[in-house]
């Protein structure tokens, strides 16, 4: 099935470091959502973006809707051990009902 | 609880059996989505309901997959004659808004999923 290009695939970082990940698409998207998923659980919504160029923060998380509407990035500042998990982007192509998810970024934080 | 619930949480089926997976969305949520998540992958869209209307079923992998939401609330995903490749986590998500227009506010909230294993 179709999935968005998400990078990096995995990251090992030290506690306190900043993290950056991004998603790209070949299609124009109306909406970008960023989720975090932990083992055995469903994805949990972190940030939602609806307009090109929009920059939104949620605590230590900041995400942006790319100006071309084909990409988005997520930054996590001052990482802590509980940030461990898999982060997914999801986008909705214009004129559709479906959301397409990225391949995921697996984050591990070393204390 | 106030979140999306799914049942059962785990289902083991023998190849060829039929299974039914249930989703209870957040009360009052108009939109409901089903996704399939294979091990190590992101969720993949299966189908979308707006109230009781199934507006998009383009992601259903075959005619063995069938979803319904007859009263616009609880939804059931049915898989007939299960195959080993159907083994995955099936996720349900709901949203309080309709998907409409170029920019529609539509924040999806996911349930915990049903892990289906077909032997």
PDB file of C-alpha atoms in Angstrom, chain B residues 13-97:
ATOM      1  CA  UNK B  13      -8.311 -17.540  13.886  1.00  0.00           C
ATOM      2  CA  UNK B  14      -7.684 -20.636  11.844  1.00  0.00           C
ATOM      3  CA  UNK B  15      -7.239 -20.034   8.155  1.00  0.00           C
ATOM      4  CA  UNK B  16     -10.634 -20.033   6.488  1.00  0.00           C
ATOM      5  CA  UNK B  17     -12.577 -18.821   9.514  1.00  0.00           C
ATOM      6  CA  UNK B  18     -14.660 -15.661   9.492  1.00  0.00           C
ATOM      7  CA  UNK B  19     -13.931 -12.941  12.061  1.00  0.00           C
ATOM      8  CA  UNK B  20     -15.750  -9.805  13.207  1.00  0.00           C
ATOM      9  CA  UNK B  21     -13.955  -6.877  14.826  1.00  0.00           C
ATOM     10  CA  UNK B  22     -15.877  -4.212  16.702  1.00  0.00           C
ATOM     11  CA  UNK B  23     -15.219  -0.515  17.124  1.00  0.00           C
ATOM     12  CA  UNK B  24     -16.996   1.809  19.546  1.00  0.00           C
ATOM     13  CA  UNK B  25     -16.120   5.374  18.547  1.00  0.00           C
ATOM     14  CA  UNK B  26     -16.190   8.380  20.810  1.00  0.00           C
ATOM     15  CA  UNK B  27     -19.818   9.288  21.412  1.00  0.00           C
ATOM     16  CA  UNK B  28     -21.137  11.744  18.842  1.00  0.00           C
ATOM     17  CA  UNK B  29     -18.229  11.359  16.454  1.00  0.00           C
ATOM     18  CA  UNK B  30     -19.388  11.617  12.860  1.00  0.00           C
ATOM     19  CA  UNK B  31     -16.367  10.171  11.075  1.00  0.00           C
ATOM     20  CA  UNK B  32     -15.013   6.673  11.532  1.00  0.00           C
ATOM     21  CA  UNK B  33     -11.974   5.101   9.883  1.00  0.00           C
ATOM     22  CA  UNK B  34     -10.553   1.584   9.768  1.00  0.00           C
ATOM     23  CA  UNK B  35      -6.851   0.957   9.231  1.00  0.00           C
ATOM     24  CA  UNK B  36      -4.675  -2.133   8.909  1.00  0.00           C
ATOM     25  CA  UNK B  37      -1.206  -2.047  10.460  1.00  0.00           C
ATOM     26  CA  UNK B  38       1.270  -4.755   9.572  1.00  0.00           C
ATOM     27  CA  UNK B  39       4.220  -5.424  11.858  1.00  0.00           C
ATOM     28  CA  UNK B  40       6.809  -2.649  11.576  1.00  0.00           C
ATOM     29  CA  UNK B  41       4.679  -0.566   9.222  1.00  0.00           C
ATOM     30  CA  UNK B  42       2.497   2.494   9.473  1.00  0.00           C
ATOM     31  CA  UNK B  43      -1.282   2.154   9.459  1.00  0.00           C
ATOM     32  CA  UNK B  44      -2.863   1.714   6.022  1.00  0.00           C
ATOM     33  CA  UNK B  45      -6.302   3.111   5.249  1.00  0.00           C
ATOM     34  CA  UNK B  46      -9.091   0.599   4.707  1.00  0.00           C
ATOM     35  CA  UNK B  47     -12.376   2.475   4.749  1.00  0.00           C
ATOM     36  CA  UNK B  48     -14.156   5.664   5.876  1.00  0.00           C
ATOM     37  CA  UNK B  49     -17.677   6.216   7.227  1.00  0.00           C
ATOM     38  CA  UNK B  50     -19.490   9.482   7.661  1.00  0.00           C
ATOM     39  CA  UNK B  51     -22.328   8.627  10.013  1.00  0.00           C
ATOM     40  CA  UNK B  52     -23.811   5.428   8.520  1.00  0.00           C
ATOM     41  CA  UNK B  53     -22.612   6.107   4.972  1.00  0.00           C
ATOM     42  CA  UNK B  54     -19.503   4.328   3.764  1.00  0.00           C
ATOM     43  CA  UNK B  55     -17.981   7.040   1.592  1.00  0.00           C
ATOM     44  CA  UNK B  56     -14.667   5.386   0.773  1.00  0.00           C
ATOM     45  CA  UNK B  57     -13.831   1.693   0.781  1.00  0.00           C
ATOM     46  CA  UNK B  58     -10.970   1.876  -1.661  1.00  0.00           C
ATOM     47  CA  UNK B  59      -8.466   0.511   0.856  1.00  0.00           C
ATOM     48  CA  UNK B  60     -10.220  -2.803   1.496  1.00  0.00           C
ATOM     49  CA  UNK B  61      -7.765  -5.402   0.159  1.00  0.00           C
ATOM     50  CA  UNK B  62     -10.321  -7.830  -1.251  1.00  0.00           C
ATOM     51  CA  UNK B  63     -14.008  -8.672  -1.320  1.00  0.00           C
ATOM     52  CA  UNK B  64     -13.423 -10.822   1.760  1.00  0.00           C
ATOM     53  CA  UNK B  65     -13.323  -7.591   3.765  1.00  0.00           C
ATOM     54  CA  UNK B  66     -16.583  -5.906   4.644  1.00  0.00           C
ATOM     55  CA  UNK B  67     -17.333  -3.029   7.028  1.00  0.00           C
ATOM     56  CA  UNK B  68     -20.582  -1.590   8.283  1.00  0.00           C
ATOM     57  CA  UNK B  69     -21.858   1.115  10.592  1.00  0.00           C
ATOM     58  CA  UNK B  70     -25.633   0.683  10.386  1.00  0.00           C
ATOM     59  CA  UNK B  71     -26.699   3.261  12.981  1.00  0.00           C
ATOM     60  CA  UNK B  72     -23.854   5.693  12.561  1.00  0.00           C
ATOM     61  CA  UNK B  73     -22.185   4.725  15.809  1.00  0.00           C
ATOM     62  CA  UNK B  74     -20.637   1.273  16.402  1.00  0.00           C
ATOM     63  CA  UNK B  75     -18.826  -0.221  13.431  1.00  0.00           C
ATOM     64  CA  UNK B  76     -17.888  -3.788  12.585  1.00  0.00           C
ATOM     65  CA  UNK B  77     -15.127  -4.932  10.272  1.00  0.00           C
ATOM     66  CA  UNK B  78     -15.736  -8.454   9.003  1.00  0.00           C
ATOM     67  CA  UNK B  79     -13.166 -10.624   7.304  1.00  0.00           C
ATOM     68  CA  UNK B  80     -14.399 -13.760   5.596  1.00  0.00           C
ATOM     69  CA  UNK B  81     -12.320 -16.866   4.924  1.00  0.00           C
ATOM     70  CA  UNK B  82      -9.279 -15.420   6.702  1.00  0.00           C
ATOM     71  CA  UNK B  83      -5.847 -15.931   5.178  1.00  0.00           C
ATOM     72  CA  UNK B  84      -2.426 -15.736   6.830  1.00  0.00           C
ATOM     73  CA  UNK B  85      -1.699 -12.440   5.097  1.00  0.00           C
ATOM     74  CA  UNK B  86      -4.642 -10.928   6.989  1.00  0.00           C
ATOM     75  CA  UNK B  87      -2.608 -11.136  10.211  1.00  0.00           C
ATOM     76  CA  UNK B  88      -2.154  -7.570  11.394  1.00  0.00           C
ATOM     77  CA  UNK B  89      -3.391  -5.023  13.915  1.00  0.00           C
ATOM     78  CA  UNK B  90      -6.709  -3.494  12.881  1.00  0.00           C
ATOM     79  CA  UNK B  91      -7.120   0.059  14.134  1.00  0.00           C
ATOM     80  CA  UNK B  92     -10.256   2.133  14.344  1.00  0.00           C
ATOM     81  CA  UNK B  93     -10.253   5.927  14.591  1.00  0.00           C
ATOM     82  CA  UNK B  94     -13.035   8.459  14.983  1.00  0.00           C
ATOM     83  CA  UNK B  95     -13.363  12.186  14.526  1.00  0.00           C
ATOM     84  CA  UNK B  96     -15.983  14.743  15.534  1.00  0.00           C
ATOM     85  CA  UNK B  97     -16.026  16.441  12.137  1.00  0.00           C
TER      86      UNK B  97
END
